[in-house]
Amino acid sequence: MTDETRYRPALQRAFDLSLAYLKDVKEGRASADRSCEELRARFDRPMPIDGEDPGTIVSKIAEAAAGGLTGTAGGRFFGWVIGGSLPSALAADWLAGAWDQNAALYACSPASAVVEEVAGRWIKELLELPSGASFAFVTGCQMAHVTCLAAARHAVLEKAGWDVGERGLAGAPAVRIITSSEYHGSITRAVKLLGLGAGSILPLPPDGEGRLTPDALERALRDRPDDPTIVLLQAGDVNTGVFDPFTDLVPLARRRGAWVHVDGAFGLWARTSPAFRHLLDGVEGADSWTTDGHKWLNVPYDCGIAVVARPEAHRASMSLRGESYLDYASKARDQMDWNPEFSRRARGFAVYAALCELGRSGLAELIDRTCRHARTLVAGIGALAGAEVVRAPVINQGLVRFLDPAPGADAAAQDRRTDAVMDEVLRSGEAFFTGTTWRGRRCMRVSVSSWRTGEDDVARAIRAVGAAVARAGA
Ligand SMILES: *Cc1c(COP(=O)(O)O)cnc(C)c1O
């Protein structure tokens, strides 16, 4: 058997199965319809003693997974914040796998280092972030938080006379993180991983729209003014898409010597649209930003992006120099200087491909189109009998809920009704929505990030919710 014949059956199967899946998922189910037990029964067998044929393995994996996949690659997936994959980005990701490149150092894979260098620069240009900022392509926004907050931790403690890289946190001055109480859960995990502890987060009550107010921030900063401080701001709340007012808050925090970090997992991309860019005015003044490639940019999983305005702090918190067996580049960019990982996937190719496929105008159009679909969905669902719009989308996220028609139904009954309608939609497979508890009430989130969602998908999803409302009964 030649190498060629060894690869071909497996790769050809994967290619054919992928194309067939991407065609079917457009019209097919948006939710899985196989139970955990059924999936276990298919996958769980004694580990083979002898190796098996590659092509057959690929076919068997696809057979076993069928019905256990969610339609995130289709157009009717509105759960969490999940984008699809642009054709060129998916193909570039396949290539990165075939090339098997380790994007740790320039020496490991020169092309992987250079494509990241260019993609990183393009992203800074697109998002209008400082051209001198450093960046890293990581697994997701949470790990981008870890990366940025490691730089922040280094910088605020250095200012307090403490070298955290050398001495660690035991005995260090306490670092506090001031933010709105509606911050994303990934921040808690990042903060715990960094040893700062969830207790270092100081949540402030936001205004009615969900924005941190200058008064609240000023008061918090004035209290214990010498504490090493990170201010965390939100560019696109996960439930409502709301933005903190950067033009007011960033200079305020900077004046008080705080490091300003911005969670822009999806919202940062709104800056590329002339219709929404004003929401991000002033965001460029922060010290670090995170966003995702796998949400609104429609790059395949996984891809998060960390950008840091102070490269010295970023590098000091990540770089590992002096390891005798590594080859460091003198003129090129070694990703290990900026990334928390050692060995890693060459994520730059898919990002580069997505940016080329969309272009500036295509990206702006994608942002506008998905925001329009989100508005249509929320309005259409909100107009159904017994439905209510809780938050109309600021960008591509909105909230609705469903009211129990029984006279005198209490808040718990409304929550149950909302969950019951969501269950019905999920069972139908016509669309995929997820829930949230927002300010004490159960809501259904409406989130549109996929390039693949069209008018037909939106209309079909609204019909599906209408049918689910009817089935959920009174
Ligand atoms: C999705 C999300 C995150 C976490 O991103 P991952 O890519 O899943 O790690 C953080 N913040 C916000 C606002 C998000 O929407």
Tab-separated table of C-alpha atoms and ligand atoms in Angstrom:
chain	number	residue	atom	x	y	z
A	1	MET	CA	0.000	0.000	0.000
A	2	THR	CA	1.408	3.409	-0.941
A	3	ASP	CA	1.036	6.468	1.238
A	4	GLU	CA	-1.355	7.869	-1.342
A	5	THR	CA	-3.684	4.889	-1.131
A	6	ARG	CA	-3.435	4.946	2.640
A	7	TYR	CA	-4.730	8.516	2.861
A	8	ARG	CA	-7.218	8.616	0.027
A	9	PRO	CA	-10.094	6.462	1.362
A	10	ALA	CA	-10.217	8.281	4.711
A	11	LEU	CA	-9.844	11.788	3.270
A	12	GLN	CA	-12.223	11.128	0.402
A	13	ARG	CA	-14.843	9.773	2.838
A	14	ALA	CA	-14.421	12.807	5.084
A	15	PHE	CA	-14.759	15.130	2.096
A	16	ASP	CA	-17.879	13.411	0.723
A	17	LEU	CA	-19.492	13.127	4.157
A	18	SER	CA	-18.731	16.782	4.897
A	19	LEU	CA	-20.297	18.006	1.672
A	20	ALA	CA	-23.368	15.840	2.190
A	21	TYR	CA	-23.720	17.048	5.778
A	22	LEU	CA	-23.352	20.726	4.899
A	23	LYS	CA	-26.062	20.335	2.262
A	24	ASP	CA	-28.467	18.436	4.535
A	25	VAL	CA	-28.041	20.627	7.596
A	26	LYS	CA	-29.401	23.661	5.729
A	27	GLU	CA	-32.877	22.109	5.540
A	28	GLY	CA	-32.517	19.420	8.213
A	29	ARG	CA	-32.828	19.354	11.975
A	30	ALA	CA	-31.227	22.098	14.039
A	31	SER	CA	-31.132	19.953	17.194
A	32	ALA	CA	-29.904	16.452	17.982
A	33	ASP	CA	-32.527	13.717	18.180
A	34	ARG	CA	-30.533	10.847	19.636
A	35	SER	CA	-30.361	10.299	23.367
A	36	CYS	CA	-27.155	10.057	25.323
A	37	GLU	CA	-27.825	6.322	25.812
A	38	GLU	CA	-28.229	5.778	22.073
A	39	LEU	CA	-25.018	7.658	21.336
A	40	ARG	CA	-23.144	5.679	23.965
A	41	ALA	CA	-24.480	2.435	22.547
A	42	ARG	CA	-23.045	3.428	19.172
A	43	PHE	CA	-19.622	4.651	20.257
A	44	ASP	CA	-18.962	2.594	23.333
A	45	ARG	CA	-17.409	-0.726	22.475
A	46	PRO	CA	-14.253	-2.410	23.676
A	47	MET	CA	-11.207	-0.582	22.399
A	48	PRO	CA	-10.002	-2.522	19.324
A	49	ILE	CA	-7.081	-4.854	19.868
A	50	ASP	CA	-5.885	-4.526	16.274
A	51	GLY	CA	-5.893	-1.378	14.182
A	52	GLU	CA	-8.713	-0.812	11.691
A	53	ASP	CA	-9.003	0.528	8.170
A	54	PRO	CA	-8.893	4.383	8.051
A	55	GLY	CA	-11.710	4.822	5.503
A	56	THR	CA	-13.988	2.499	7.443
A	57	ILE	CA	-13.238	4.303	10.699
A	58	VAL	CA	-14.284	7.642	9.201
A	59	SER	CA	-17.548	6.170	7.891
A	60	LYS	CA	-18.296	4.550	11.220
A	61	ILE	CA	-17.640	7.731	13.183
A	62	ALA	CA	-20.025	9.661	10.928
A	63	GLU	CA	-22.687	6.955	11.277
A	64	ALA	CA	-22.355	6.918	15.036
A	65	ALA	CA	-22.488	10.721	15.292
A	66	ALA	CA	-25.578	11.066	13.077
A	67	GLY	CA	-28.457	12.507	15.071
A	68	GLY	CA	-26.083	13.519	17.830
A	69	LEU	CA	-24.944	16.707	16.115
A	70	THR	CA	-26.506	20.150	16.468
A	71	GLY	CA	-27.125	22.273	13.386
A	72	THR	CA	-24.584	24.975	14.107
A	73	ALA	CA	-23.358	24.707	10.513
A	74	GLY	CA	-26.881	25.412	9.226
A	75	GLY	CA	-28.976	28.571	9.279
A	76	ARG	CA	-31.468	27.967	12.098
A	77	PHE	CA	-29.159	27.696	15.056
A	78	PHE	CA	-29.783	30.611	17.427
A	79	GLY	CA	-28.498	29.154	20.706
A	80	TRP	CA	-25.707	30.655	22.855
A	81	VAL	CA	-23.464	32.679	20.495
A	82	ILE	CA	-22.326	30.337	17.759
A	83	GLY	CA	-21.303	31.116	14.219
A	84	GLY	CA	-21.014	28.805	11.232
A	85	SER	CA	-17.917	28.188	9.154
A	86	LEU	CA	-17.240	30.078	5.947
A	87	PRO	CA	-16.273	27.715	3.104
A	88	SER	CA	-12.720	28.988	2.724
A	89	ALA	CA	-12.160	29.042	6.484
A	90	LEU	CA	-13.310	25.437	6.814
A	91	ALA	CA	-11.128	24.385	3.894
A	92	ALA	CA	-8.121	26.277	5.266
A	93	ASP	CA	-8.671	24.537	8.592
A	94	TRP	CA	-8.647	21.156	6.822
A	95	LEU	CA	-5.380	22.126	5.173
A	96	ALA	CA	-3.904	23.131	8.510
A	97	GLY	CA	-4.784	19.626	9.711
A	98	ALA	CA	-3.319	17.957	6.647
A	99	TRP	CA	-0.168	20.020	6.967
A	100	ASP	CA	0.047	19.057	10.652
A	101	GLN	CA	1.854	22.253	11.514
A	102	ASN	CA	2.845	23.086	15.064
A	103	ALA	CA	2.381	26.839	15.388
A	104	ALA	CA	4.495	27.234	18.508
A	105	LEU	CA	7.552	28.859	16.983
A	106	TYR	CA	8.503	30.366	13.637
A	107	ALA	CA	11.055	27.562	13.296
A	108	CYS	CA	8.319	24.896	13.631
A	109	SER	CA	6.293	26.338	10.785
A	110	PRO	CA	7.361	29.584	9.129
A	111	ALA	CA	4.148	29.924	7.085
A	112	SER	CA	1.952	29.429	10.172
A	113	ALA	CA	3.836	32.192	11.988
A	114	VAL	CA	3.624	34.618	9.081
A	115	VAL	CA	-0.066	34.022	8.344
A	116	GLU	CA	-0.864	34.786	12.002
A	117	GLU	CA	1.271	37.899	11.872
A	118	VAL	CA	-0.730	39.182	8.902
A	119	ALA	CA	-4.154	38.058	10.194
A	120	GLY	CA	-3.411	39.705	13.535
A	121	ARG	CA	-2.490	42.972	11.851
A	122	TRP	CA	-5.624	42.884	9.699
A	123	ILE	CA	-7.792	42.340	12.776
A	124	LYS	CA	-6.227	45.314	14.543
A	125	GLU	CA	-6.861	47.435	11.443
A	126	LEU	CA	-10.453	46.220	11.081
A	127	LEU	CA	-11.300	46.750	14.741
A	128	GLU	CA	-9.343	50.022	14.831
A	129	LEU	CA	-7.164	48.923	17.723
A	130	PRO	CA	-3.669	50.375	18.247
A	131	SER	CA	-1.293	49.260	15.497
A	132	GLY	CA	1.455	48.592	18.061
A	133	ALA	CA	-0.679	46.136	20.037
A	134	SER	CA	0.411	42.508	20.403
A	135	PHE	CA	-1.978	39.609	19.912
A	136	ALA	CA	-2.448	35.871	20.217
A	137	PHE	CA	-4.750	33.358	18.550
A	138	VAL	CA	-6.027	31.050	21.273
A	139	THR	CA	-8.851	28.507	21.651
A	140	GLY	CA	-11.628	30.921	22.526
A	141	CYS	CA	-12.573	34.127	24.257
A	142	GLN	CA	-12.138	32.608	27.690
A	143	MET	CA	-8.510	31.731	26.993
A	144	ALA	CA	-8.117	35.145	25.410
A	145	HIS	CA	-9.278	36.541	28.784
A	146	VAL	CA	-6.662	34.395	30.500
A	147	THR	CA	-4.007	35.761	28.137
A	148	CYS	CA	-5.024	39.412	28.498
A	149	LEU	CA	-5.617	39.224	32.231
A	150	ALA	CA	-2.227	37.563	32.713
A	151	ALA	CA	-0.713	40.627	31.055
A	152	ALA	CA	-2.911	42.875	33.189
A	153	ARG	CA	-1.951	41.019	36.380
A	154	HIS	CA	1.707	41.399	35.485
A	155	ALA	CA	1.376	45.122	34.779
A	156	VAL	CA	-0.707	46.184	37.780
A	157	LEU	CA	1.469	44.197	40.182
A	158	GLU	CA	4.675	45.452	38.602
A	159	LYS	CA	3.424	48.960	39.286
A	160	ALA	CA	2.926	47.920	42.907
A	161	GLY	CA	6.544	46.736	43.003
A	162	TRP	CA	5.747	43.033	42.739
A	163	ASP	CA	7.169	40.684	40.097
A	164	VAL	CA	4.376	38.123	39.795
A	165	GLY	CA	6.234	36.020	37.223
A	166	GLU	CA	9.032	35.428	39.710
A	167	ARG	CA	7.288	35.528	43.073
A	168	GLY	CA	3.792	34.296	42.260
A	169	LEU	CA	0.722	35.589	44.054
A	170	ALA	CA	1.316	34.400	47.604
A	171	GLY	CA	2.004	37.551	49.598
A	172	ALA	CA	1.313	39.849	46.624
A	173	PRO	CA	-0.907	42.919	46.968
A	174	ALA	CA	-4.519	41.929	46.253
A	175	VAL	CA	-5.659	42.660	42.685
A	176	ARG	CA	-9.283	43.728	42.274
A	177	ILE	CA	-11.372	43.510	39.138
A	178	ILE	CA	-14.125	46.077	38.876
A	179	THR	CA	-16.955	45.301	36.467
A	180	SER	CA	-20.698	45.354	35.973
A	181	SER	CA	-22.538	42.559	37.767
A	182	GLU	CA	-23.655	41.291	34.353
A	183	TYR	CA	-20.176	40.134	33.328
A	184	HIS	CA	-19.722	36.864	31.428
A	185	GLY	CA	-19.000	33.634	33.329
A	186	SER	CA	-15.823	33.034	31.328
A	187	ILE	CA	-14.275	35.912	33.279
A	188	THR	CA	-14.787	34.038	36.544
A	189	ARG	CA	-13.015	31.008	35.128
A	190	ALA	CA	-10.154	33.078	33.722
A	191	VAL	CA	-9.717	34.849	37.042
A	192	LYS	CA	-9.714	31.547	38.937
A	193	LEU	CA	-7.173	30.034	36.556
A	194	LEU	CA	-4.923	33.035	37.112
A	195	GLY	CA	-5.044	32.527	40.856
A	196	LEU	CA	-6.713	35.886	41.453
A	197	GLY	CA	-9.797	34.185	42.854
A	198	ALA	CA	-13.411	34.861	42.006
A	199	GLY	CA	-13.554	36.949	45.179
A	200	SER	CA	-11.329	39.551	43.530
A	201	ILE	CA	-14.209	40.507	41.237
A	202	LEU	CA	-16.097	43.561	42.473
A	203	PRO	CA	-19.446	43.569	40.658
A	204	LEU	CA	-21.234	46.907	40.391
A	205	PRO	CA	-24.943	47.272	39.629
A	206	PRO	CA	-25.415	48.428	36.012
A	207	ASP	CA	-28.027	50.918	34.837
A	208	GLY	CA	-31.416	49.808	33.485
A	209	GLU	CA	-29.907	49.098	30.082
A	210	GLY	CA	-27.170	46.938	31.575
A	211	ARG	CA	-24.333	49.446	31.261
A	212	LEU	CA	-21.738	50.243	33.872
A	213	THR	CA	-22.160	53.890	34.859
A	214	PRO	CA	-19.345	56.442	35.266
A	215	ASP	CA	-20.623	57.316	38.772
A	216	ALA	CA	-20.504	53.745	40.014
A	217	LEU	CA	-17.074	53.192	38.498
A	218	GLU	CA	-15.694	56.457	39.864
A	219	ARG	CA	-16.919	55.623	43.374
A	220	ALA	CA	-15.407	52.143	43.241
A	221	LEU	CA	-12.078	53.461	41.956
A	222	ARG	CA	-11.926	56.185	44.605
A	223	ASP	CA	-12.368	53.586	47.312
A	224	ARG	CA	-8.907	52.075	47.955
A	225	PRO	CA	-7.284	54.105	45.139
A	226	ASP	CA	-3.894	52.431	45.490
A	227	ASP	CA	-5.068	48.843	45.002
A	228	PRO	CA	-3.805	47.203	41.807
A	229	THR	CA	-6.948	47.401	39.687
A	230	ILE	CA	-8.329	45.927	36.492
A	231	VAL	CA	-11.525	47.401	35.060
A	232	LEU	CA	-13.449	44.945	32.923
A	233	LEU	CA	-15.809	46.414	30.341
A	234	GLN	CA	-18.303	44.706	28.077
A	235	ALA	CA	-18.526	45.094	24.298
A	236	GLY	CA	-21.737	43.171	23.656
A	237	ASP	CA	-23.479	41.577	26.631
A	238	VAL	CA	-24.190	37.909	25.986
A	239	ASN	CA	-27.912	38.288	26.712
A	240	THR	CA	-28.688	41.733	25.374
A	241	GLY	CA	-25.752	42.784	23.200
A	242	VAL	CA	-25.430	45.987	25.265
A	243	PHE	CA	-22.138	47.939	25.270
A	244	ASP	CA	-20.572	49.783	28.175
A	245	PRO	CA	-20.044	53.500	27.379
A	246	PHE	CA	-16.347	53.391	26.550
A	247	THR	CA	-15.863	57.102	25.879
A	248	ASP	CA	-16.846	57.839	29.491
A	249	LEU	CA	-15.449	54.808	31.282
A	250	VAL	CA	-12.090	54.149	29.629
A	251	PRO	CA	-10.492	57.552	30.360
A	252	LEU	CA	-11.911	57.460	33.886
A	253	ALA	CA	-10.335	54.093	34.642
A	254	ARG	CA	-7.056	55.002	32.950
A	255	ARG	CA	-6.841	58.251	34.942
A	256	ARG	CA	-7.009	56.189	38.123
A	257	GLY	CA	-4.215	53.939	36.913
A	258	ALA	CA	-6.354	50.860	36.249
A	259	TRP	CA	-5.785	48.388	33.441
A	260	VAL	CA	-8.863	48.350	31.203
A	261	HIS	CA	-9.851	45.022	29.676
A	262	VAL	CA	-12.714	44.656	27.178
A	263	ASP	CA	-14.740	41.467	26.685
A	264	GLY	CA	-15.752	41.704	23.039
A	265	ALA	CA	-16.335	38.021	22.303
A	266	PHE	CA	-18.684	38.882	19.483
A	267	GLY	CA	-19.549	42.567	19.971
A	268	LEU	CA	-16.152	43.893	18.947
A	269	TRP	CA	-16.924	42.928	15.342
A	270	ALA	CA	-19.825	45.421	15.290
A	271	ARG	CA	-17.116	48.070	14.890
A	272	THR	CA	-16.703	46.984	11.270
A	273	SER	CA	-20.247	48.098	10.396
A	274	PRO	CA	-20.921	51.800	9.759
A	275	ALA	CA	-24.382	51.270	11.269
A	276	PHE	CA	-23.081	50.026	14.632
A	277	ARG	CA	-19.561	51.311	14.986
A	278	HIS	CA	-20.603	54.239	17.203
A	279	LEU	CA	-21.395	51.688	19.943
A	280	LEU	CA	-17.657	51.064	20.199
A	281	ASP	CA	-16.444	54.643	20.206
A	282	GLY	CA	-13.592	54.990	22.658
A	283	VAL	CA	-12.932	51.250	22.923
A	284	GLU	CA	-9.494	51.738	21.347
A	285	GLY	CA	-8.325	53.469	24.542
A	286	ALA	CA	-8.386	50.227	26.565
A	287	ASP	CA	-5.326	48.137	27.452
A	288	SER	CA	-6.577	44.776	26.206
A	289	TRP	CA	-9.408	43.259	24.207
A	290	THR	CA	-10.711	39.777	23.552
A	291	THR	CA	-12.842	38.490	20.751
A	292	ASP	CA	-13.699	35.258	18.999
A	293	GLY	CA	-13.088	34.016	15.494
A	294	HIS	CA	-15.546	31.143	15.930
A	295	LYS	CA	-18.566	33.352	16.659
A	296	TRP	CA	-19.325	36.272	14.361
A	297	LEU	CA	-16.330	35.872	12.040
A	298	ASN	CA	-17.565	32.363	11.148
A	299	VAL	CA	-14.256	30.570	11.521
A	300	PRO	CA	-14.506	26.872	12.544
A	301	TYR	CA	-13.886	25.917	16.164
A	302	ASP	CA	-11.723	26.752	17.890
A	303	CYS	CA	-10.490	30.309	17.630
A	304	GLY	CA	-10.287	33.164	20.110
A	305	ILE	CA	-8.209	36.318	19.788
A	306	ALA	CA	-6.397	38.310	22.470
A	307	VAL	CA	-5.083	41.812	21.706
A	308	VAL	CA	-2.916	43.726	24.165
A	309	ALA	CA	-1.962	47.398	23.847
A	310	ARG	CA	1.090	46.927	26.052
A	311	PRO	CA	3.243	44.284	24.370
A	312	GLU	CA	5.913	44.394	27.109
A	313	ALA	CA	3.372	43.265	29.729
A	314	HIS	CA	1.896	40.691	27.364
A	315	ARG	CA	5.287	39.245	26.524
A	316	ALA	CA	6.526	39.283	30.085
A	317	SER	CA	3.511	37.222	31.169
A	318	MET	CA	3.771	34.607	28.378
A	319	SER	CA	7.219	34.354	26.892
A	320	LEU	CA	9.498	31.460	27.707
A	321	ARG	CA	12.994	32.234	26.597
A	322	GLY	CA	16.177	30.362	27.335
A	323	GLU	CA	14.804	26.881	26.875
A	324	SER	CA	17.899	25.242	25.423
A	325	TYR	CA	16.231	22.976	22.871
A	326	LEU	CA	13.987	25.596	21.218
A	327	ASP	CA	14.983	27.739	18.258
A	328	TYR	CA	13.921	31.328	18.710
A	329	ALA	CA	13.491	33.618	15.740
A	330	SER	CA	15.277	36.917	15.674
A	331	LYS	CA	13.328	38.640	12.910
A	332	ALA	CA	10.063	36.670	12.828
A	333	ARG	CA	7.210	36.311	15.296
A	334	ASP	CA	7.388	33.328	17.639
A	335	GLN	CA	3.792	32.659	18.753
A	336	MET	CA	5.021	31.225	22.052
A	337	ASP	CA	6.023	34.718	23.123
A	338	TRP	CA	2.334	35.691	23.134
A	339	ASN	CA	0.339	32.461	23.557
A	340	PRO	CA	-0.322	30.494	26.732
A	341	GLU	CA	0.092	27.195	24.854
A	342	PHE	CA	3.300	25.451	23.930
A	343	SER	CA	2.420	23.225	20.927
A	344	ARG	CA	-0.692	24.454	19.156
A	345	ARG	CA	-2.831	24.328	16.054
A	346	ALA	CA	-2.082	26.746	13.208
A	347	ARG	CA	-5.255	28.813	13.664
A	348	GLY	CA	-4.099	31.677	11.496
A	349	PHE	CA	-4.912	30.010	8.198
A	350	ALA	CA	-8.664	29.803	8.853
A	351	VAL	CA	-8.807	33.375	10.139
A	352	TYR	CA	-6.844	34.651	7.158
A	353	ALA	CA	-9.174	32.760	4.814
A	354	ALA	CA	-12.331	34.126	6.473
A	355	LEU	CA	-11.073	37.702	6.264
A	356	CYS	CA	-10.190	37.236	2.577
A	357	GLU	CA	-13.521	35.592	1.776
A	358	LEU	CA	-15.555	38.364	3.376
A	359	GLY	CA	-13.390	41.388	2.719
A	360	ARG	CA	-14.136	44.568	4.642
A	361	SER	CA	-17.433	45.114	2.847
A	362	GLY	CA	-18.555	41.510	3.237
A	363	LEU	CA	-17.833	41.551	6.952
A	364	ALA	CA	-19.842	44.765	7.431
A	365	GLU	CA	-22.637	43.239	5.397
A	366	LEU	CA	-22.549	40.039	7.492
A	367	ILE	CA	-22.814	42.100	10.686
A	368	ASP	CA	-25.725	44.144	9.343
A	369	ARG	CA	-27.534	41.125	7.932
A	370	THR	CA	-27.306	39.026	11.111
A	371	CYS	CA	-28.432	42.013	13.206
A	372	ARG	CA	-31.397	42.489	10.873
A	373	HIS	CA	-32.285	38.804	11.173
A	374	ALA	CA	-32.085	39.066	14.964
A	375	ARG	CA	-34.482	42.027	14.944
A	376	THR	CA	-36.900	40.219	12.610
A	377	LEU	CA	-36.801	37.086	14.752
A	378	VAL	CA	-37.393	38.927	18.017
A	379	ALA	CA	-40.197	41.039	16.534
A	380	GLY	CA	-41.787	38.030	14.815
A	381	ILE	CA	-41.665	35.863	17.917
A	382	GLY	CA	-42.739	38.771	20.121
A	383	ALA	CA	-45.852	39.200	17.936
A	384	LEU	CA	-47.025	35.631	18.616
A	385	ALA	CA	-49.969	35.272	21.000
A	386	GLY	CA	-48.683	34.981	24.565
A	387	ALA	CA	-45.142	36.021	23.697
A	388	GLU	CA	-43.340	39.081	24.941
A	389	VAL	CA	-40.205	40.909	23.830
A	390	VAL	CA	-37.983	41.354	26.883
A	391	ARG	CA	-35.060	43.004	25.078
A	392	ALA	CA	-35.076	43.994	21.411
A	393	PRO	CA	-31.602	43.470	19.914
A	394	VAL	CA	-29.038	46.252	20.148
A	395	ILE	CA	-26.971	44.161	17.734
A	396	ASN	CA	-27.489	40.416	17.137
A	397	GLN	CA	-28.824	39.263	20.541
A	398	GLY	CA	-32.328	39.638	21.922
A	399	LEU	CA	-34.596	38.177	24.622
A	400	VAL	CA	-38.197	36.989	24.484
A	401	ARG	CA	-40.391	35.077	26.898
A	402	PHE	CA	-43.720	33.273	26.882
A	403	LEU	CA	-46.599	34.001	29.217
A	404	ASP	CA	-48.825	31.453	30.879
A	405	PRO	CA	-52.379	32.347	29.745
A	406	ALA	CA	-53.944	31.020	32.973
A	407	PRO	CA	-55.562	33.859	34.948
A	408	GLY	CA	-53.415	34.890	37.896
A	409	ALA	CA	-50.375	32.925	36.663
A	410	ASP	CA	-47.406	33.905	38.822
A	411	ALA	CA	-43.767	34.558	37.883
A	412	ALA	CA	-42.818	30.899	38.348
A	413	ALA	CA	-45.584	29.886	35.937
A	414	GLN	CA	-44.241	32.337	33.308
A	415	ASP	CA	-40.781	30.844	33.742
A	416	ARG	CA	-42.158	27.314	33.330
A	417	ARG	CA	-44.092	28.344	30.260
A	418	THR	CA	-40.972	29.854	28.667
A	419	ASP	CA	-39.002	26.663	29.328
A	420	ALA	CA	-41.867	24.531	27.995
A	421	VAL	CA	-42.006	26.468	24.723
A	422	MET	CA	-38.228	26.231	24.330
A	423	ASP	CA	-38.410	22.452	24.910
A	424	GLU	CA	-41.076	22.152	22.217
A	425	VAL	CA	-38.981	24.091	19.695
A	426	LEU	CA	-35.942	21.971	20.447
A	427	ARG	CA	-37.937	18.751	20.076
A	428	SER	CA	-39.272	19.880	16.701
A	429	GLY	CA	-35.731	20.314	15.396
A	430	GLU	CA	-36.943	23.281	13.361
A	431	ALA	CA	-34.749	25.786	15.164
A	432	PHE	CA	-32.383	25.876	18.103
A	433	PHE	CA	-32.685	28.445	20.875
A	434	THR	CA	-31.262	28.408	24.387
A	435	GLY	CA	-32.555	29.958	27.584
A	436	THR	CA	-31.196	32.309	30.179
A	437	THR	CA	-32.293	33.734	33.487
A	438	TRP	CA	-32.061	37.460	32.978
A	439	ARG	CA	-32.731	39.723	35.945
A	440	GLY	CA	-34.657	36.960	37.665
A	441	ARG	CA	-36.837	35.914	34.709
A	442	ARG	CA	-36.521	32.928	32.387
A	443	CYS	CA	-36.087	34.127	28.816
A	444	MET	CA	-35.372	32.591	25.450
A	445	ARG	CA	-32.249	34.012	23.865
A	446	VAL	CA	-32.297	34.910	20.180
A	447	SER	CA	-28.753	35.001	18.848
A	448	VAL	CA	-27.811	35.250	15.181
A	449	SER	CA	-24.164	34.894	14.173
A	450	SER	CA	-24.087	32.517	11.230
A	451	TRP	CA	-23.330	33.658	7.684
A	452	ARG	CA	-25.735	30.927	6.585
A	453	THR	CA	-28.924	32.292	8.159
A	454	GLY	CA	-31.265	33.629	5.480
A	455	GLU	CA	-34.752	35.160	5.334
A	456	ASP	CA	-36.171	31.670	4.784
A	457	ASP	CA	-34.522	30.382	7.976
A	458	VAL	CA	-35.863	33.324	9.956
A	459	ALA	CA	-39.418	32.813	8.671
A	460	ARG	CA	-39.219	29.076	9.329
A	461	ALA	CA	-37.937	29.620	12.867
A	462	ILE	CA	-40.760	32.052	13.675
A	463	ARG	CA	-43.306	29.534	12.361
A	464	ALA	CA	-41.663	26.815	14.455
A	465	VAL	CA	-41.909	28.911	17.609
A	466	GLY	CA	-45.565	29.662	16.804
A	467	ALA	CA	-46.277	25.949	16.481
A	468	ALA	CA	-44.369	25.257	19.696
A	469	VAL	CA	-46.440	27.864	21.555
A	470	ALA	CA	-49.613	26.137	20.332
A	471	ARG	CA	-48.273	22.682	21.312
A	472	ALA	CA	-47.112	23.856	24.734
A	473	GLY	CA	-50.844	24.389	25.325
A	474	ALA	CA	-52.471	26.376	28.041
B	1	LIG	C1	-18.894	33.325	24.193
B	1	LIG	C2	-18.476	34.396	25.130
B	1	LIG	C3	-17.336	34.263	25.922
B	1	LIG	C4	-16.540	32.981	25.979
B	1	LIG	O1	-16.025	32.696	24.722
B	1	LIG	P1	-15.451	31.268	24.316
B	1	LIG	O2	-14.999	31.490	22.930
B	1	LIG	O3	-16.597	30.307	24.419
B	1	LIG	O4	-14.350	30.938	25.259
B	1	LIG	C5	-16.950	35.345	26.682
B	1	LIG	N1	-17.664	36.471	26.696
B	1	LIG	C6	-18.780	36.638	25.965
B	1	LIG	C7	-19.511	37.935	26.000
B	1	LIG	C8	-19.224	35.606	25.141
B	1	LIG	O5	-20.323	35.754	24.390
